mmCIF file of C-alpha atoms in Angstrom:
data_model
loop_
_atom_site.group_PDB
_atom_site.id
_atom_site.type_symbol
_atom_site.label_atom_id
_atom_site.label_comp_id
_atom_site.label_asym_id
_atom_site.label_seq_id
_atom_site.Cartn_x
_atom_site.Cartn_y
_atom_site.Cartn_z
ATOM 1 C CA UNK A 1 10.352 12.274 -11.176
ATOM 2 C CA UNK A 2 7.744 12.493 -8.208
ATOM 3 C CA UNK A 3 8.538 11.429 -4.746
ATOM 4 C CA UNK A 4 7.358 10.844 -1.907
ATOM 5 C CA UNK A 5 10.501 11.081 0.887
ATOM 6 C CA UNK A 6 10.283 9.963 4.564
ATOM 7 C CA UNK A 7 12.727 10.983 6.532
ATOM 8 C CA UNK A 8 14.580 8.124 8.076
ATOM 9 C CA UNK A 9 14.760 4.540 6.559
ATOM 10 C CA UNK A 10 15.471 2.988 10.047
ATOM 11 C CA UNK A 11 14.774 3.970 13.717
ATOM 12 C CA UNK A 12 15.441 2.863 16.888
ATOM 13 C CA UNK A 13 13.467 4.171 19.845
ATOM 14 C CA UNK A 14 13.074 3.550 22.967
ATOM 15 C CA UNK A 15 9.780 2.294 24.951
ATOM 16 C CA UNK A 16 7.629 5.742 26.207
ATOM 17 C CA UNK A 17 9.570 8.272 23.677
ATOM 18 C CA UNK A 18 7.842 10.359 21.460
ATOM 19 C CA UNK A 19 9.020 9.752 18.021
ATOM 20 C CA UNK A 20 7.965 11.771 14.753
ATOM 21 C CA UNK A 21 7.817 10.050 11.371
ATOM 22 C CA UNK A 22 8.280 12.749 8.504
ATOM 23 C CA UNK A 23 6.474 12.027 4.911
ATOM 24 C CA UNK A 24 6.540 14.868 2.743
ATOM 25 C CA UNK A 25 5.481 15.035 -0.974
ATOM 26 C CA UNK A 26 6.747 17.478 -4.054
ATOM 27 C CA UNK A 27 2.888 16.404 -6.265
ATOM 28 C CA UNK A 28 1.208 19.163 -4.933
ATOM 29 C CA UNK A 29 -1.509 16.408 -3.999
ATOM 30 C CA UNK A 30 -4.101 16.960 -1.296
ATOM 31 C CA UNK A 31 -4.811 13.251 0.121
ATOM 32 C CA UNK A 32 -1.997 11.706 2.156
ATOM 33 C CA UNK A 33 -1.579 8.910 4.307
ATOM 34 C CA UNK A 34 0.160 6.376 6.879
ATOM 35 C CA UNK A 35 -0.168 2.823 6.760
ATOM 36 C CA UNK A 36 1.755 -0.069 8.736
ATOM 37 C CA UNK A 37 3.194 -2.868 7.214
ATOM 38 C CA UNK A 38 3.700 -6.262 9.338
ATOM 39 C CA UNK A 39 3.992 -9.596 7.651
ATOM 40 C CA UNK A 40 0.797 -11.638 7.110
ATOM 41 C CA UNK A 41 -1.593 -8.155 7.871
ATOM 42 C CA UNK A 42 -0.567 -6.612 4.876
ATOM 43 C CA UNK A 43 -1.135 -2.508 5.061
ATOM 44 C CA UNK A 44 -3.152 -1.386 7.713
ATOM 45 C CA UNK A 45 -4.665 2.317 7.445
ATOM 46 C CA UNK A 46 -3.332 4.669 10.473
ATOM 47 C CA UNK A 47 -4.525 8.106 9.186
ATOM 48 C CA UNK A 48 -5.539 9.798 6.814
ATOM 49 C CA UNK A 49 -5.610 13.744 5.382
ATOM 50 C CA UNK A 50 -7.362 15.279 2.753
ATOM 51 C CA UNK A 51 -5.986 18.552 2.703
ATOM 52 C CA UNK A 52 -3.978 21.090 5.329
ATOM 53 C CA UNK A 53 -5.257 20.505 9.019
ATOM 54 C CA UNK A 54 -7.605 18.153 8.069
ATOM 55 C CA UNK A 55 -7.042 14.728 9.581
ATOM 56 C CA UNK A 56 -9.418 11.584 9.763
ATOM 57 C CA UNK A 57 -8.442 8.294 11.700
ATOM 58 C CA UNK A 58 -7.676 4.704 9.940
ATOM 59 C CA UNK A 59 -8.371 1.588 11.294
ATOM 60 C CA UNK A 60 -5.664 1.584 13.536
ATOM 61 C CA UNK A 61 -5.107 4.798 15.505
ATOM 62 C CA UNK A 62 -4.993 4.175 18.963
ATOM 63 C CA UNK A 63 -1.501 5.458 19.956
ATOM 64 C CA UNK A 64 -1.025 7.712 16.764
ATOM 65 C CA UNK A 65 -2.005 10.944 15.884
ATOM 66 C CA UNK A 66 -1.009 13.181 13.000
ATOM 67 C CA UNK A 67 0.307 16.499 12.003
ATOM 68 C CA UNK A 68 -0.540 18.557 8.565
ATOM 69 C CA UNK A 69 0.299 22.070 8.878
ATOM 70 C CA UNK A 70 1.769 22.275 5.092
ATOM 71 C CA UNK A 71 -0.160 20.502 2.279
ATOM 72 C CA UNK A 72 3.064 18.652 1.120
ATOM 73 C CA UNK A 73 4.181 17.330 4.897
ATOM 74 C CA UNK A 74 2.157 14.919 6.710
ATOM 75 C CA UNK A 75 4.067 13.776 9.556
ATOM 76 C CA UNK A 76 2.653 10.767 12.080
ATOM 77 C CA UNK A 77 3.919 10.783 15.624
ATOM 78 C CA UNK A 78 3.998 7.801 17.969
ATOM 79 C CA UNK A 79 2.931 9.848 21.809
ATOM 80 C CA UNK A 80 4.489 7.251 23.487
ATOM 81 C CA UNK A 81 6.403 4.529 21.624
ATOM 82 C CA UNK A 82 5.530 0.660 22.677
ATOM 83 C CA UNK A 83 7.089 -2.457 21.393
ATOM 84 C CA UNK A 84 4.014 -3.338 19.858
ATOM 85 C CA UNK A 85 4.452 -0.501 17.459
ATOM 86 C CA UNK A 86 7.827 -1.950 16.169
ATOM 87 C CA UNK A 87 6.666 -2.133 12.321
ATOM 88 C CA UNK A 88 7.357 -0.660 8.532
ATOM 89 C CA UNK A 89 5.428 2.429 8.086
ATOM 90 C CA UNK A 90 4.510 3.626 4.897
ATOM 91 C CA UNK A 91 3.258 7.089 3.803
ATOM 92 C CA UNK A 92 1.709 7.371 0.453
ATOM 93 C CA UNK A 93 0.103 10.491 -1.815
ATOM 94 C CA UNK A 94 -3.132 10.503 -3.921
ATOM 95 C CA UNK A 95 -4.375 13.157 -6.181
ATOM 96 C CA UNK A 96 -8.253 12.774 -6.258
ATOM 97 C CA UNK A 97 -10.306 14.146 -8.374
ATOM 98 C CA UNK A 98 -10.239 11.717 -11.478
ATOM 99 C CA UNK A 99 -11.089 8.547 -9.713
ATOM 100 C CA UNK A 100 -8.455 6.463 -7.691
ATOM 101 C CA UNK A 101 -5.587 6.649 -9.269
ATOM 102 C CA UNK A 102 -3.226 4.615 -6.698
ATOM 103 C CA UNK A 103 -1.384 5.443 -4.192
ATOM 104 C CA UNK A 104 2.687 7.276 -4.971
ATOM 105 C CA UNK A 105 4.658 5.448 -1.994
ATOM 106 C CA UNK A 106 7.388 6.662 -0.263
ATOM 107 C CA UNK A 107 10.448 4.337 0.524
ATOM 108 C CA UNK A 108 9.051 3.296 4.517
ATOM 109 C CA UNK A 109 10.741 4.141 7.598
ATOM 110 C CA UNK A 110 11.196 0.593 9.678
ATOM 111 C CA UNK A 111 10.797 1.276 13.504
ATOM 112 C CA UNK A 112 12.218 -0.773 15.974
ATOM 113 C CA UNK A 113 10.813 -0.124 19.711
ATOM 114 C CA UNK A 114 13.536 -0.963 22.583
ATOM 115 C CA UNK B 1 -17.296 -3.703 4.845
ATOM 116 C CA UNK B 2 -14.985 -3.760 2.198
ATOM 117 C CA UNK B 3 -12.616 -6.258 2.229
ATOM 118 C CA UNK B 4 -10.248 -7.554 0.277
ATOM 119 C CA UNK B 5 -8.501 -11.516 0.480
ATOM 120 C CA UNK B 6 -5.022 -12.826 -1.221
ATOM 121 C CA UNK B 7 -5.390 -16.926 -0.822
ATOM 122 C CA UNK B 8 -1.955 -17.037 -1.485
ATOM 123 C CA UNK B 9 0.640 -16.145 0.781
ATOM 124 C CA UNK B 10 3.807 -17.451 0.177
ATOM 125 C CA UNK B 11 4.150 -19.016 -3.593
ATOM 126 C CA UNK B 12 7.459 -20.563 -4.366
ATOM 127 C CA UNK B 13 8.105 -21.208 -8.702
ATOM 128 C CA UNK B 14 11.221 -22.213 -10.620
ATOM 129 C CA UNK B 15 11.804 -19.592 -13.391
ATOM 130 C CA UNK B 16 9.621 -19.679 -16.265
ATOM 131 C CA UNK B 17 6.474 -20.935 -14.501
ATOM 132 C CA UNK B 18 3.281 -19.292 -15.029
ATOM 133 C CA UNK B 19 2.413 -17.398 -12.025
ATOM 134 C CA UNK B 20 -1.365 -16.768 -10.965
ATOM 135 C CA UNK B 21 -2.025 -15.021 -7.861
ATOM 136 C CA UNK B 22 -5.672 -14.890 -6.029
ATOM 137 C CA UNK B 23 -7.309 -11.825 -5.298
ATOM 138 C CA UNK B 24 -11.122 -11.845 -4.024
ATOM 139 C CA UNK B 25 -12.799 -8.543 -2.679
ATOM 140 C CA UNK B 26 -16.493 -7.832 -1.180
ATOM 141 C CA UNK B 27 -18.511 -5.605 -3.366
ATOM 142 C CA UNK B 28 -19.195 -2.258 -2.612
ATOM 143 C CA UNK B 29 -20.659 -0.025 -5.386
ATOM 144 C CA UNK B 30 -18.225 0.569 -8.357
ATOM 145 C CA UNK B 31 -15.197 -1.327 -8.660
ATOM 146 C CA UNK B 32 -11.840 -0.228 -8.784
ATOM 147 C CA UNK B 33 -8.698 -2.559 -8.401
ATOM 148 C CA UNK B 34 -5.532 -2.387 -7.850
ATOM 149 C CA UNK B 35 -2.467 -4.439 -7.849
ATOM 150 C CA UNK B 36 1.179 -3.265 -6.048
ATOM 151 C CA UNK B 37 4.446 -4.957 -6.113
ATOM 152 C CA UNK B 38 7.150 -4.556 -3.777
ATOM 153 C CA UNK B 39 10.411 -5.782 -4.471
ATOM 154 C CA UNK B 40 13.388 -6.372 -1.978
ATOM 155 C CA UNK B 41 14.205 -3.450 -0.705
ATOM 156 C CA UNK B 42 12.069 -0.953 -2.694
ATOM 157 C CA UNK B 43 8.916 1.092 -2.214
ATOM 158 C CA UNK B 44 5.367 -0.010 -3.398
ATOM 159 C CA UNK B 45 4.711 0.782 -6.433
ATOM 160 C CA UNK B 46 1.325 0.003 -9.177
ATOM 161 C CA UNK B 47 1.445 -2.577 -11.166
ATOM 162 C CA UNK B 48 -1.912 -2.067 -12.736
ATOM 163 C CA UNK B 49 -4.845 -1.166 -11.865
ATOM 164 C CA UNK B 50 -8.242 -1.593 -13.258
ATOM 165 C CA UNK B 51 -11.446 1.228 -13.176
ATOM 166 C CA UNK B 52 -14.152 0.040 -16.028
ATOM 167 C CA UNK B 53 -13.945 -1.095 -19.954
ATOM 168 C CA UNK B 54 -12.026 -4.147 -20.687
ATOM 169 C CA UNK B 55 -11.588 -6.837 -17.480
ATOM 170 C CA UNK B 56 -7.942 -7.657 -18.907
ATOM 171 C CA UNK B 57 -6.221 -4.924 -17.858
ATOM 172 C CA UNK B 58 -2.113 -5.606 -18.693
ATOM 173 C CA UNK B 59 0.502 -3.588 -16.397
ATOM 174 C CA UNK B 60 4.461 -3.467 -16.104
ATOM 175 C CA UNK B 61 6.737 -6.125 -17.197
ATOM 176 C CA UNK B 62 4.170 -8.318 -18.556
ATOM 177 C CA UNK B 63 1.819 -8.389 -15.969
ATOM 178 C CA UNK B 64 -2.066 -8.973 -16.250
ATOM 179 C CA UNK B 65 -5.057 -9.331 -14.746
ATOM 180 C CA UNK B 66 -8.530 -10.298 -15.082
ATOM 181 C CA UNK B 67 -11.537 -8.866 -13.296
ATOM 182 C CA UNK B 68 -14.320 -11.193 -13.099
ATOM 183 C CA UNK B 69 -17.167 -9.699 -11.823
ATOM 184 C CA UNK B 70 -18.861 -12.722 -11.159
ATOM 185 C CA UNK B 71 -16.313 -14.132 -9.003
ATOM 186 C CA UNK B 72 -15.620 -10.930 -6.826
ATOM 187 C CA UNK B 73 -12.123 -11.829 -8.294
ATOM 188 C CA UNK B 74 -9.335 -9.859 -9.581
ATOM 189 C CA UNK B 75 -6.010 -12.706 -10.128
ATOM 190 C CA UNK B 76 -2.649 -11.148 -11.008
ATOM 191 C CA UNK B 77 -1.070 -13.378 -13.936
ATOM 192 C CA UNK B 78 2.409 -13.935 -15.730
ATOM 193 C CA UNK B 79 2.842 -16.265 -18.581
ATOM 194 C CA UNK B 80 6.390 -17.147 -17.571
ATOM 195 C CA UNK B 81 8.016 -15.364 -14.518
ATOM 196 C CA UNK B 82 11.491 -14.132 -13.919
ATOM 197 C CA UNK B 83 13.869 -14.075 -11.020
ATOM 198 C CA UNK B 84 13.085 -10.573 -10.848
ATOM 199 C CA UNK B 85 10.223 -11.150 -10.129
ATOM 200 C CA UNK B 86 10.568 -12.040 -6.518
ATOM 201 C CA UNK B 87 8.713 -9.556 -4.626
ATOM 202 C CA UNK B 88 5.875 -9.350 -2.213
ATOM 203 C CA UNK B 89 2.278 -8.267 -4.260
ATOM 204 C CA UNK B 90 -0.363 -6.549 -2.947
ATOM 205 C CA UNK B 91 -3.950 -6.432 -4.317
ATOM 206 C CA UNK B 92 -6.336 -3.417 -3.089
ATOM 207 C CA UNK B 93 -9.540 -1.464 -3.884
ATOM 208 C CA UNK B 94 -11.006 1.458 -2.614
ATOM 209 C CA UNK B 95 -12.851 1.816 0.598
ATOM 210 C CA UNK B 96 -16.428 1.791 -0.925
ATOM 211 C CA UNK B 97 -17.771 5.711 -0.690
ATOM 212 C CA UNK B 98 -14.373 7.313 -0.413
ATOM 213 C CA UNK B 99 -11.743 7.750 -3.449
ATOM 214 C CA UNK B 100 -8.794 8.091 -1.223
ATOM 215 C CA UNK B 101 -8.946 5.318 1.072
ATOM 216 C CA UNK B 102 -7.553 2.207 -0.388
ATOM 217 C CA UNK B 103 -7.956 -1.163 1.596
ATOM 218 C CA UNK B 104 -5.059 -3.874 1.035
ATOM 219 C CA UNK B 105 -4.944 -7.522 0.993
ATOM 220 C CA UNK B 106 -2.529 -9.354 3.743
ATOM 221 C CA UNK B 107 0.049 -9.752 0.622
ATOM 222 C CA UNK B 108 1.757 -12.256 -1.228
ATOM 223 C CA UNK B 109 5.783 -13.501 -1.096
ATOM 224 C CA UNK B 110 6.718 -14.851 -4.432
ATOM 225 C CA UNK B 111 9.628 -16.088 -4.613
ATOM 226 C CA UNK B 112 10.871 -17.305 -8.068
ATOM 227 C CA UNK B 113 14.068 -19.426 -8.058
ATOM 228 C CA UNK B 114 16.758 -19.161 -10.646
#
């Protein structure tokens, strides 16, 4: 069965850490990417990768960036952690290339910012 | 832009109530839809999804959905829904020029009581 695994279900951080969110994938598939999830907003876009080192910003950025060194890992790291970035985060996996074909989730790591 | 609106956002039914839930998007160029589920505790995953041919398009556990093109409108349906069915639903299409990006709807809690 395919998977997409992040790392940690639930973290607790502390206000100004640096904290790194792990997604990696076993598809082999070259479009990744990191949403939030906060009730009543739905999934909001953070970034976005098409393939190794490549890296495009979401709709929600500011205070994110991303990491792809490997084409299955696609890791999203929080410079300095606030409160206001206590949320679910979701990474998902596409393969492109015959029209969308939805998204593979992984299970969500839920970040809570002390 | 693309965007995409669920009117519903918390829907409460007793089991074996028909279940219809709203989805309206902007256009943008060829339309692709898609419908997620996410039940307690588990990761998103498709219920169906829709890309051209026939506007019924019928997913998992009896799912359907209708894409009326006239109506910007793509409503999830269930004849008669289950307590498993309690989940939060997401509807989504495809940020209009790009394959990979998918933009989501704020979501819907149904909550279906035994």
């Amino acid at each position: 069965d395919v998977k997409v695994t992040q790392s940690s279900r639930y973290l607790v951080k502390r206000t100004g850490e640096k904290v790194f969110l792990e997604c990696v994938q076993d598809m082999d598939h070259e479009n990744m990417f990191w949403y939030r999830q906060d009730p009543g907003l739905g999934l909001r876009l953070i970034y976005f990768s098409y393939d190794v080192k490549m890296k495009e910003k979401g709709d929600i950025p500011e205070g994110y960036s991303v990491s792809r060194e490997k084409k299955e890992r696609f890791s999203l790291i929080l410079e300095s952690a606030s409160t206001n970035q206590t949320s679910m985060y979701l990474c998902a996996s596409e393969s492109p290339g015959q029209g969308p074909n939805g998204y593979t989730f992984g299970s969500g790591t839920r970040l809570t910012v002390v | 832009a693309q965007s995409v609106s669920q009117h519903n956002h918390h829907v409460i039914l007793s089991e074996a109530a028909s279940l219809e839930l709203g989805c309206n998007y902007s256009y943008g160029g060829t339309v692709n839809l898609f419908w997620y589920v996410q039940y307690p505790g588990q990761h998103l995953q498709l219920l169906l999804k829709y890309f051209s041919g026939d506007p019924l398009v019928k997913g998992i556990k009896g799912f359907e959905a209708e894409f009326i093109k006239s109506k910007f409108s793509f409503n999830l349906r269930k004849p008669s829904v289950q307590w498993s069915d309690t989940a939060e639903y997401f509807c989504a299409v495809p940020v209009s020029g790009n394959t990979g990006k998918l933009i989501f709807g704020q979501g819907t809690t149904l909550q279906v009581k035994p």
